[in-house]
Tab-separated table of C-alpha atoms in Angstrom:
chain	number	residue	atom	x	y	z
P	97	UNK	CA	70.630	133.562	47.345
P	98	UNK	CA	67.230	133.650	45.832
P	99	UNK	CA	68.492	135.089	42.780
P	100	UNK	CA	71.400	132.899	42.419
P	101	UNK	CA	69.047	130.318	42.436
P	102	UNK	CA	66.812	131.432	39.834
P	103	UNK	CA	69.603	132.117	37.647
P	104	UNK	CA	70.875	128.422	38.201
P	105	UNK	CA	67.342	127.263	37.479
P	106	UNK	CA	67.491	129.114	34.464
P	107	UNK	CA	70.748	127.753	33.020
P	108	UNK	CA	69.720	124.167	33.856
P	109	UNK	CA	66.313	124.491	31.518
P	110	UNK	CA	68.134	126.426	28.786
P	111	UNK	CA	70.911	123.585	29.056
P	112	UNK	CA	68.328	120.757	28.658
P	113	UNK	CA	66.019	122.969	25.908
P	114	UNK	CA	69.670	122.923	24.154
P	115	UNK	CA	70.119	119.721	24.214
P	116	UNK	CA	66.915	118.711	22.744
P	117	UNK	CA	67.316	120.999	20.028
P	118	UNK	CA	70.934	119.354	19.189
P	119	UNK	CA	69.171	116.367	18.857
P	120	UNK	CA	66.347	117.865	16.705
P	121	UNK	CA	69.104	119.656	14.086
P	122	UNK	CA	70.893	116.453	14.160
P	123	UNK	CA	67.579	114.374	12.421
P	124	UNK	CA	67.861	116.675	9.925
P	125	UNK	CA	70.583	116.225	6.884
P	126	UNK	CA	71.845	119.994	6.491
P	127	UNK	CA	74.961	119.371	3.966
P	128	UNK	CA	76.489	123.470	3.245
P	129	UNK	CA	73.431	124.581	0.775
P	130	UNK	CA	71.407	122.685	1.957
P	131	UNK	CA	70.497	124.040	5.253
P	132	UNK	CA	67.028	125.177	4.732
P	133	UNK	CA	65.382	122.510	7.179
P	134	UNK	CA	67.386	123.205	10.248
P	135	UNK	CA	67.340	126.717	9.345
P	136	UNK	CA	63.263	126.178	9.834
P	137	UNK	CA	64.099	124.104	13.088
P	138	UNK	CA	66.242	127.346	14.132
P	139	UNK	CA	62.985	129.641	13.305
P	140	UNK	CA	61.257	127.306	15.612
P	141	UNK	CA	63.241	127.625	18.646
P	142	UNK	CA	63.134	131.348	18.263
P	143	UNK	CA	59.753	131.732	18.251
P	144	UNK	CA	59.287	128.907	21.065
P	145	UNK	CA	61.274	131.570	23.484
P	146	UNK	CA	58.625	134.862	21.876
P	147	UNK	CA	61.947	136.370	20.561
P	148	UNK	CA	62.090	138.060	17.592
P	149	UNK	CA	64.431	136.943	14.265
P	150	UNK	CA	65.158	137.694	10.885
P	151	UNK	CA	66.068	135.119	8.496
P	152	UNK	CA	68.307	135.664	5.517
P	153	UNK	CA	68.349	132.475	2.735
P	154	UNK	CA	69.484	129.829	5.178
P	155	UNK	CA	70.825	132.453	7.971
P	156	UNK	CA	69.179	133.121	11.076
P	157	UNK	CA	69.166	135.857	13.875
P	158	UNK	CA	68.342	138.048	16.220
P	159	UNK	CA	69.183	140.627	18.625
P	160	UNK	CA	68.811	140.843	21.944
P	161	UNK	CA	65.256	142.898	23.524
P	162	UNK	CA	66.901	146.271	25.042
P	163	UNK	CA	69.130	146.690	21.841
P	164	UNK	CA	70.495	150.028	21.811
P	165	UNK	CA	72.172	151.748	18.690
P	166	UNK	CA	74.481	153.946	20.734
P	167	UNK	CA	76.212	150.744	22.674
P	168	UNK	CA	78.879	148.470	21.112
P	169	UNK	CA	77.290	145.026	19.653
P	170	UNK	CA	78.963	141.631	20.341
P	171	UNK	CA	78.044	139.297	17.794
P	172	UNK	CA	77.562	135.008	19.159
P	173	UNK	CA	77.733	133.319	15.978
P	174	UNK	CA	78.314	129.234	14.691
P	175	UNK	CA	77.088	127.312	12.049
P	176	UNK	CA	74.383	124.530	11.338
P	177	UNK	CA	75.788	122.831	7.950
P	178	UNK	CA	77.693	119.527	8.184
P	179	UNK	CA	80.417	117.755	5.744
P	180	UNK	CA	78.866	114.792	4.543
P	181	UNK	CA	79.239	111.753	6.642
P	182	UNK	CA	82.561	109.997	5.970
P	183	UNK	CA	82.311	106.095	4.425
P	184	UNK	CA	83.291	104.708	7.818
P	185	UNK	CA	80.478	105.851	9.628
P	186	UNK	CA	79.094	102.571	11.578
P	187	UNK	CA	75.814	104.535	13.039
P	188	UNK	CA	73.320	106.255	11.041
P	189	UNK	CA	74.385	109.591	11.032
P	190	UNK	CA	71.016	111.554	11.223
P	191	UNK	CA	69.782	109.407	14.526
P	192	UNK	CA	70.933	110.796	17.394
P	193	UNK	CA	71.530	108.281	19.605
P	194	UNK	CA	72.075	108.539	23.636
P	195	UNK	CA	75.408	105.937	24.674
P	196	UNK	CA	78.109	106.015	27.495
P	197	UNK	CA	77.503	109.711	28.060
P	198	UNK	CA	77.699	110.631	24.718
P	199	UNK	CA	75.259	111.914	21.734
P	200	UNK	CA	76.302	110.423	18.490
P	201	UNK	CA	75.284	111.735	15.297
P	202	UNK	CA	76.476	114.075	12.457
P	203	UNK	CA	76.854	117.623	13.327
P	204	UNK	CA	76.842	116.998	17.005
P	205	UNK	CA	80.217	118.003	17.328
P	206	UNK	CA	81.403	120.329	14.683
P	207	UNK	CA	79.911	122.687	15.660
P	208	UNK	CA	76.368	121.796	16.619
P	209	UNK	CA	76.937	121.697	20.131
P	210	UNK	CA	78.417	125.146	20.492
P	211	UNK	CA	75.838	126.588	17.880
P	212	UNK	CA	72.545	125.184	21.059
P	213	UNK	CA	75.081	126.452	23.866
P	214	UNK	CA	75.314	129.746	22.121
P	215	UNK	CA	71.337	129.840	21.340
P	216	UNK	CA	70.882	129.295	24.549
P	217	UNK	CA	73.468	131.982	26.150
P	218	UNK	CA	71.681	134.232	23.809
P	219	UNK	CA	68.528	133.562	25.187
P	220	UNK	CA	69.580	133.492	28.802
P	221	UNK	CA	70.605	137.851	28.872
P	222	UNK	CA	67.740	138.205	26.105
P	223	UNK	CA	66.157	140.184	27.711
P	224	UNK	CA	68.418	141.540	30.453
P	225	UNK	CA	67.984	145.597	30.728
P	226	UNK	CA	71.534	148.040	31.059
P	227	UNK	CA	73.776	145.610	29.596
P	228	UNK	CA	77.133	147.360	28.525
P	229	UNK	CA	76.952	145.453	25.218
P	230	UNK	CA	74.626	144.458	22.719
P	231	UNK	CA	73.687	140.789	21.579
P	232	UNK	CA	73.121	139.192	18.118
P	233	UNK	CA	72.802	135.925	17.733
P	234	UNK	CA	73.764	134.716	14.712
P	235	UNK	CA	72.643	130.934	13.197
P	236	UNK	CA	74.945	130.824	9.502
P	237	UNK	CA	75.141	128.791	6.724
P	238	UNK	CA	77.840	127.090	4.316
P	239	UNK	CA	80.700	127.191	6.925
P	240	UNK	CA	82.143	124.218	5.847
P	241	UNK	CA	82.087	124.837	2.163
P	242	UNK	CA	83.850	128.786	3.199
P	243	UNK	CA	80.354	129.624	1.003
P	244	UNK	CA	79.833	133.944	0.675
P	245	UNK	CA	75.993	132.817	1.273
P	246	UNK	CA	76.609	131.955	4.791
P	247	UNK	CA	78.352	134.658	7.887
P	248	UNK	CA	79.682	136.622	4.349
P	249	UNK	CA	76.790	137.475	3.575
P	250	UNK	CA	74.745	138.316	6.841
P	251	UNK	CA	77.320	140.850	8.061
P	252	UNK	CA	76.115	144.148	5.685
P	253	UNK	CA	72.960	143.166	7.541
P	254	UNK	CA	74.187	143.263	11.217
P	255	UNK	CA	74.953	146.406	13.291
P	256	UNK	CA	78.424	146.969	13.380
P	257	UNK	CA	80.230	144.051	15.559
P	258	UNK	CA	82.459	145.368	18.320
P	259	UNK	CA	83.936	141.461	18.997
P	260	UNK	CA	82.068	138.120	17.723
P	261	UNK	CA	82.591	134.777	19.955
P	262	UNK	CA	82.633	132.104	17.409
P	263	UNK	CA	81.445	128.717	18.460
P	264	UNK	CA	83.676	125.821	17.268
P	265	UNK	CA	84.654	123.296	19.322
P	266	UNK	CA	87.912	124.000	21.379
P	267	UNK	CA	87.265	122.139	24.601
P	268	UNK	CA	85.665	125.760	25.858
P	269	UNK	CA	89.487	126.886	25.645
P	270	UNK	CA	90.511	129.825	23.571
P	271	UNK	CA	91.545	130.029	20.686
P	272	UNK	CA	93.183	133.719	20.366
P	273	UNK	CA	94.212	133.833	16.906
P	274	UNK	CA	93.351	131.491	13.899
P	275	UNK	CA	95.272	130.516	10.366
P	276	UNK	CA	93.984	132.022	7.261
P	277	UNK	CA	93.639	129.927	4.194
P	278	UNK	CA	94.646	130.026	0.823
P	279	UNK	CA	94.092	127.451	-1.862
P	280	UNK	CA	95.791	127.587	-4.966
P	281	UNK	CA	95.482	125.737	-7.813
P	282	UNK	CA	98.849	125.345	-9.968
P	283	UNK	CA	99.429	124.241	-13.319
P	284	UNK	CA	102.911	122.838	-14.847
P	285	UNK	CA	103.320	123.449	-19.009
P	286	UNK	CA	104.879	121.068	-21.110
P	287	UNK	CA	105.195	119.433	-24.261
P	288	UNK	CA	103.378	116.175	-25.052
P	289	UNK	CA	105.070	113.238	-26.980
P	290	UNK	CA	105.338	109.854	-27.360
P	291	UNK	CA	106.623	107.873	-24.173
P	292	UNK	CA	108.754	105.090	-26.334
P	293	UNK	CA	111.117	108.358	-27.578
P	294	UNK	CA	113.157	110.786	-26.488
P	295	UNK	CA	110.871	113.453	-26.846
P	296	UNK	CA	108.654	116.040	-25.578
P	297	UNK	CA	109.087	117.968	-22.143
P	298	UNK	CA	106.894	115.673	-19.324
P	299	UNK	CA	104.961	118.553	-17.334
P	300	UNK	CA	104.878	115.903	-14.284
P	301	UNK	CA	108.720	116.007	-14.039
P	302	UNK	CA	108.075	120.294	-14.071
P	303	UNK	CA	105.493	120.032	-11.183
P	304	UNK	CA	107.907	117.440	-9.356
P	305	UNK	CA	110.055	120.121	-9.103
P	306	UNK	CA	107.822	122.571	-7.805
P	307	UNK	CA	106.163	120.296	-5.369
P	308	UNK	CA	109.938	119.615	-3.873
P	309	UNK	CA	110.363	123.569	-3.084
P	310	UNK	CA	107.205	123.606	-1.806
P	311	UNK	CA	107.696	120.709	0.675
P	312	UNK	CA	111.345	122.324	1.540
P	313	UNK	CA	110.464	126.165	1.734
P	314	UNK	CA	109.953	127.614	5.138
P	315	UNK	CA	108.393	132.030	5.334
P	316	UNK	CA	110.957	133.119	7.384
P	317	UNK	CA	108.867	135.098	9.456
P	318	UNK	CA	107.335	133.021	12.178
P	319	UNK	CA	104.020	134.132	14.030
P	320	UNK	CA	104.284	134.020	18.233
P	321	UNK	CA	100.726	132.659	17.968
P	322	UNK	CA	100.066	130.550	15.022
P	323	UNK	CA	103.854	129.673	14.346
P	324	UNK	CA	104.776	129.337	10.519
P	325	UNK	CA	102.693	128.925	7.897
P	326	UNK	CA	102.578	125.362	6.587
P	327	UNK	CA	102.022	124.574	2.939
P	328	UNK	CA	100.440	121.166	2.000
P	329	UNK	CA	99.734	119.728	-1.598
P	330	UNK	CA	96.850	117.604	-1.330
P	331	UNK	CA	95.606	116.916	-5.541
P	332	UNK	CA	97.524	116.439	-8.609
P	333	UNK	CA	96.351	114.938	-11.963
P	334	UNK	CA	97.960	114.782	-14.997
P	335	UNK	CA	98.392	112.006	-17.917
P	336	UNK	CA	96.089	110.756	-20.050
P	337	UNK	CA	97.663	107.330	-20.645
P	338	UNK	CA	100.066	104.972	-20.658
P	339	UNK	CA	102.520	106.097	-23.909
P	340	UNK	CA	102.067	109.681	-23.999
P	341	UNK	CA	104.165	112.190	-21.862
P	342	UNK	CA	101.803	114.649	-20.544
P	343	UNK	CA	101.741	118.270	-21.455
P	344	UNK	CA	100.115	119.759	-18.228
P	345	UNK	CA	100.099	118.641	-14.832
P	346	UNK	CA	97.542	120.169	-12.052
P	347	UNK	CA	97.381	120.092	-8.475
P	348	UNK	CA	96.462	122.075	-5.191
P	349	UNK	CA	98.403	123.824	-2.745
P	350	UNK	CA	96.744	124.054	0.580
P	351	UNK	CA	98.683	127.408	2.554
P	352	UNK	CA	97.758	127.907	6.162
P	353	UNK	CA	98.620	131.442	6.519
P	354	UNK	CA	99.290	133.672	9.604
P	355	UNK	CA	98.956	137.486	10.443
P	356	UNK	CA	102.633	137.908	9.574
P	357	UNK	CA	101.959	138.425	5.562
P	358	UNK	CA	99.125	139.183	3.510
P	359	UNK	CA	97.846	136.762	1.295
P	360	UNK	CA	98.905	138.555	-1.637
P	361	UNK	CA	102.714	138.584	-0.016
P	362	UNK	CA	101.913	134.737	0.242
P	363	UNK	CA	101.113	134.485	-3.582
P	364	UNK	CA	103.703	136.360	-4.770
P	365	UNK	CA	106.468	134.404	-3.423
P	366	UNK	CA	105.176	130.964	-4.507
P	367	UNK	CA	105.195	132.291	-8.272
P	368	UNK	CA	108.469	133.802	-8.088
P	369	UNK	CA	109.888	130.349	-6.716
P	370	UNK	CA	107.747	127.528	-9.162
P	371	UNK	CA	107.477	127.749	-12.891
P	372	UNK	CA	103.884	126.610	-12.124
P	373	UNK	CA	100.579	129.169	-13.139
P	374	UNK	CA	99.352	130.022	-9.962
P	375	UNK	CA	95.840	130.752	-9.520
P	376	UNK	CA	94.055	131.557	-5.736
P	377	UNK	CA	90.361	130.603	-5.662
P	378	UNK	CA	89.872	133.441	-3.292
P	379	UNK	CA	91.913	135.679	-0.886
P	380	UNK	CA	88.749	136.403	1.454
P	381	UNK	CA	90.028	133.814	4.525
P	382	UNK	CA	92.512	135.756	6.325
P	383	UNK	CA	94.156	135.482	9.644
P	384	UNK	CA	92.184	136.416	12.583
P	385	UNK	CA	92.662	136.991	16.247
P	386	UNK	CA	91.614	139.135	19.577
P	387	UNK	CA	93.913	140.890	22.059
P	388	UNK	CA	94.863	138.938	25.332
P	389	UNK	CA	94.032	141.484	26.996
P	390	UNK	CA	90.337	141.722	25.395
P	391	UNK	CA	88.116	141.701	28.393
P	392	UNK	CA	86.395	138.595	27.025
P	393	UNK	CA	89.920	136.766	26.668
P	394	UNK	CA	90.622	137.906	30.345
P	395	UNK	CA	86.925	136.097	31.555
P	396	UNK	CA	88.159	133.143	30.170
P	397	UNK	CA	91.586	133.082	31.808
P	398	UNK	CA	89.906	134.408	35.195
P	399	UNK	CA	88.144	130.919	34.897
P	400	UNK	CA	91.057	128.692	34.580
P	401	UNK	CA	90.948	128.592	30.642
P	402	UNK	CA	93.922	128.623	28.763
P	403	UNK	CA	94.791	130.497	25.217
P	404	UNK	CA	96.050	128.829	22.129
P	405	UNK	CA	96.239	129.342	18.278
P	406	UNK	CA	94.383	127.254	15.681
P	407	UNK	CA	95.503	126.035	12.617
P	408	UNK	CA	91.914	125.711	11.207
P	409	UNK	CA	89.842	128.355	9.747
P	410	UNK	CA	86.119	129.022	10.773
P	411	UNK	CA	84.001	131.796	10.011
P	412	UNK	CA	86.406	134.119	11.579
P	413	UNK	CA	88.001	134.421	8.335
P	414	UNK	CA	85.211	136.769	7.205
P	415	UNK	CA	85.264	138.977	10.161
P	416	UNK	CA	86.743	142.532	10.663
P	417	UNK	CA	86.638	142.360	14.065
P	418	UNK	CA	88.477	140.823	17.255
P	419	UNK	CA	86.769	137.515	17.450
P	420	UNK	CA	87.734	134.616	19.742
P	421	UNK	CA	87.292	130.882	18.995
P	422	UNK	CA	85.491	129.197	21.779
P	423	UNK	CA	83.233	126.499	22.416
P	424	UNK	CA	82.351	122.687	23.766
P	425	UNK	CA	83.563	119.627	21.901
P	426	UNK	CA	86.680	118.702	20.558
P	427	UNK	CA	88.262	119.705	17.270
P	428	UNK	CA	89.430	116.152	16.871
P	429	UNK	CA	86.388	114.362	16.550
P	430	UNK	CA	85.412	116.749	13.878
P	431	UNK	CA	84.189	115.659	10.410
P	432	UNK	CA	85.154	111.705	11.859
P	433	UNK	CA	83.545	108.952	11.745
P	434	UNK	CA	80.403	108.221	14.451
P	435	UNK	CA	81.116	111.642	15.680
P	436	UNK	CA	79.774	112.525	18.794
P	437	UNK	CA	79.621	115.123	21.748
P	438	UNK	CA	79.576	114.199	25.618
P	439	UNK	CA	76.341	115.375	27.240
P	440	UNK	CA	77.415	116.504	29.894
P	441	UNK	CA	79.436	119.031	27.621
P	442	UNK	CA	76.678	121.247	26.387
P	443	UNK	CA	75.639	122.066	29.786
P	444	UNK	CA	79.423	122.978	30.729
P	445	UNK	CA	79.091	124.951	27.342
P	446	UNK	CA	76.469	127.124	28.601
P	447	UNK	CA	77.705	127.501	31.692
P	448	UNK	CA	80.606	128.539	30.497
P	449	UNK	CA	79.657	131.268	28.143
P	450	UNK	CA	77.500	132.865	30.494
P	451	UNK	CA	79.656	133.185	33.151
P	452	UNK	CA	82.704	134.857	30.575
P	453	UNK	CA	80.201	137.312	29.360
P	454	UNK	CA	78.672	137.849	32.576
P	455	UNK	CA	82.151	139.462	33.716
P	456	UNK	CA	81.923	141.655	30.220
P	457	UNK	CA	78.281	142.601	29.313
């Protein structure tokens, strides 16, 4: 009883030494490249708890005390850069304020409440001795951007990562498998001409007609998980007045894509079906997703959790590992207006994490 007790005790300062440091990341702007102030403010907490880190341009971490070469290494990672607030933000954005149960500011959802519930998981088996597992805790950079100087490139610097938890906000449910991305930029060739005649060949009429496949065509093959993968087109730009037909016509396909093809599969059949020049900006994002019957999945089910798949993409999309999507917060309120976390949320946050891992490590 006297253990359980301490161990309670324990959770309940970590929880409020969490939620002070929300609040302290949340004063400080840290747009993706930007990050080198909170990254400071993450330095800080480290060395407030005597625990060792390394810090990599804007990336922090560290492992845990009793680290052991010959034992598998799970990797707790999230991210401390923010969009930039939204025009219909009402509150100031870098004040986190206290109201109705909630903390307001930017950040303090996506994903800064998992990233202090994850710190302080980290912290709370530290320094536990004959743990079947490995810790590194991992503070990254430029998620929001997808940016290589962020997870990308912190991993050649890690040991190598049996399973990662990745903290984005999911209600604490989990999120089993995740859409890659792909983002392609297309361009439609014509001829230029004068609007008043019957002439030249009007490259917006050309990407008309690749926009309607795109909006019509459906993979066939359908993941269990994820479900298909959805295609959006979300820029074009063409014309540069009035009276002359344009000869090109841009715009962006945005292709949520599942572990049923390869992103190169993905690519190919868009250019085979538009007349369109394709071009991907990268094919790094890929599909990700853990076993059900991963031990850490079957913690989170043994605690009343349920498993989904999300159609965002995180930082998972540079892992090579079984990683699972978990955290406090709500995807919803992500990148919105006067976003905000409920309080009471980070403690459930912490609690929750410890007790999955305390059924696997």
């Amino acid at each position: 009883m006297a253990q359980l007790d301490a161990q309670q005790s324990a959770q309940t300062t970590l929880s409020a030494d969490a939620f002070a440091l929300l609040k302290q990341l949340i004063a400080i702007p840290s747009f993706s490249r930007q990050e080198d102030q909170t990254a400071m403010q993450l330095e800080s907490f480290f060395r407030e708890k005597q625990i060792p880190f390394k810090r990599l341009k804007n990336n922090v971490w560290a492992q845990n005390y009793h680290f052991d070469p010959d034992k598998p290494t799970l990797l707790l990672n999230s991210h401390h850069d923010t969009v930039k607030p939204n025009p219909s933000w009402t509150l100031d954005p870098f004040d986190p304020i206290e109201r109705d149960e909630k903390l307001f500011g930017l950040g303090s959802n996506d994903a800064g409440g998992c990233l202090v519930s994850l710190l302080a998981t980290f912290a709370y088996f530290y320094d536990r001795p004959g743990m079947a597992y490995n810790i590194v805790m991992a503070a990254t950079a430029e998620e929001e951007i997808s940016g290589r100087d962020g997870l990308e490139l912190l991993l050649p610097e890690l040991p190598p990562i049996s399973f990662a938890i990745v903290g984005e906000p999911t209600e604490m449910q989990l999120a089993i498998a995740e859409k890659g991305l792909l983002v392609l930029d297309c361009t439609a060739h014509g001829v230029s001409g004068h609007a008043a005649r019957d002439e030249g060949d009007n490259a917006i009429y050309k990407a008309i007609r690749d926009i309607n496949w795109l909006t019509t065509y459906q993979f066939p093959k359908v993941s269990p998980t994820l479900g298909p993968i959805k295609l959006s087109v979300t820029i074009i730009n063409a014309g540069t007045q009035h009276n002359v037909v344009p000869d090109t016509c841009t715009f962006t396909i945005d292709v949520r894509v599942t572990e049923q093809y390869t992103l190169e599969e993905v690519i190919e059949t868009i250019r085979e079906n538009i007349q369109a020049e394709v071009k991907p900006r990268s094919i790094r994002l890929k599909p990700s997703s853990i076993p059900i019957n991963h031990p850490i999945v079957q913690a989170g089910l043994a605690l009343g959790r349920y498993t989904y798949g999300s159609p965002t993409t995180s930082d998972q999309a540079v892992l090579n590992c079984p990683s699972l999507k978990c955290g406090p917060g709500h995807s919803a309120r992500s990148h919105s207006a006067d976003e905000f976390i409920y309080i009471r949320e980070i403690a459930e946050g912490v609690k929750g994490y410890i007790q999955m891992l305390e059924q696997v490590i």
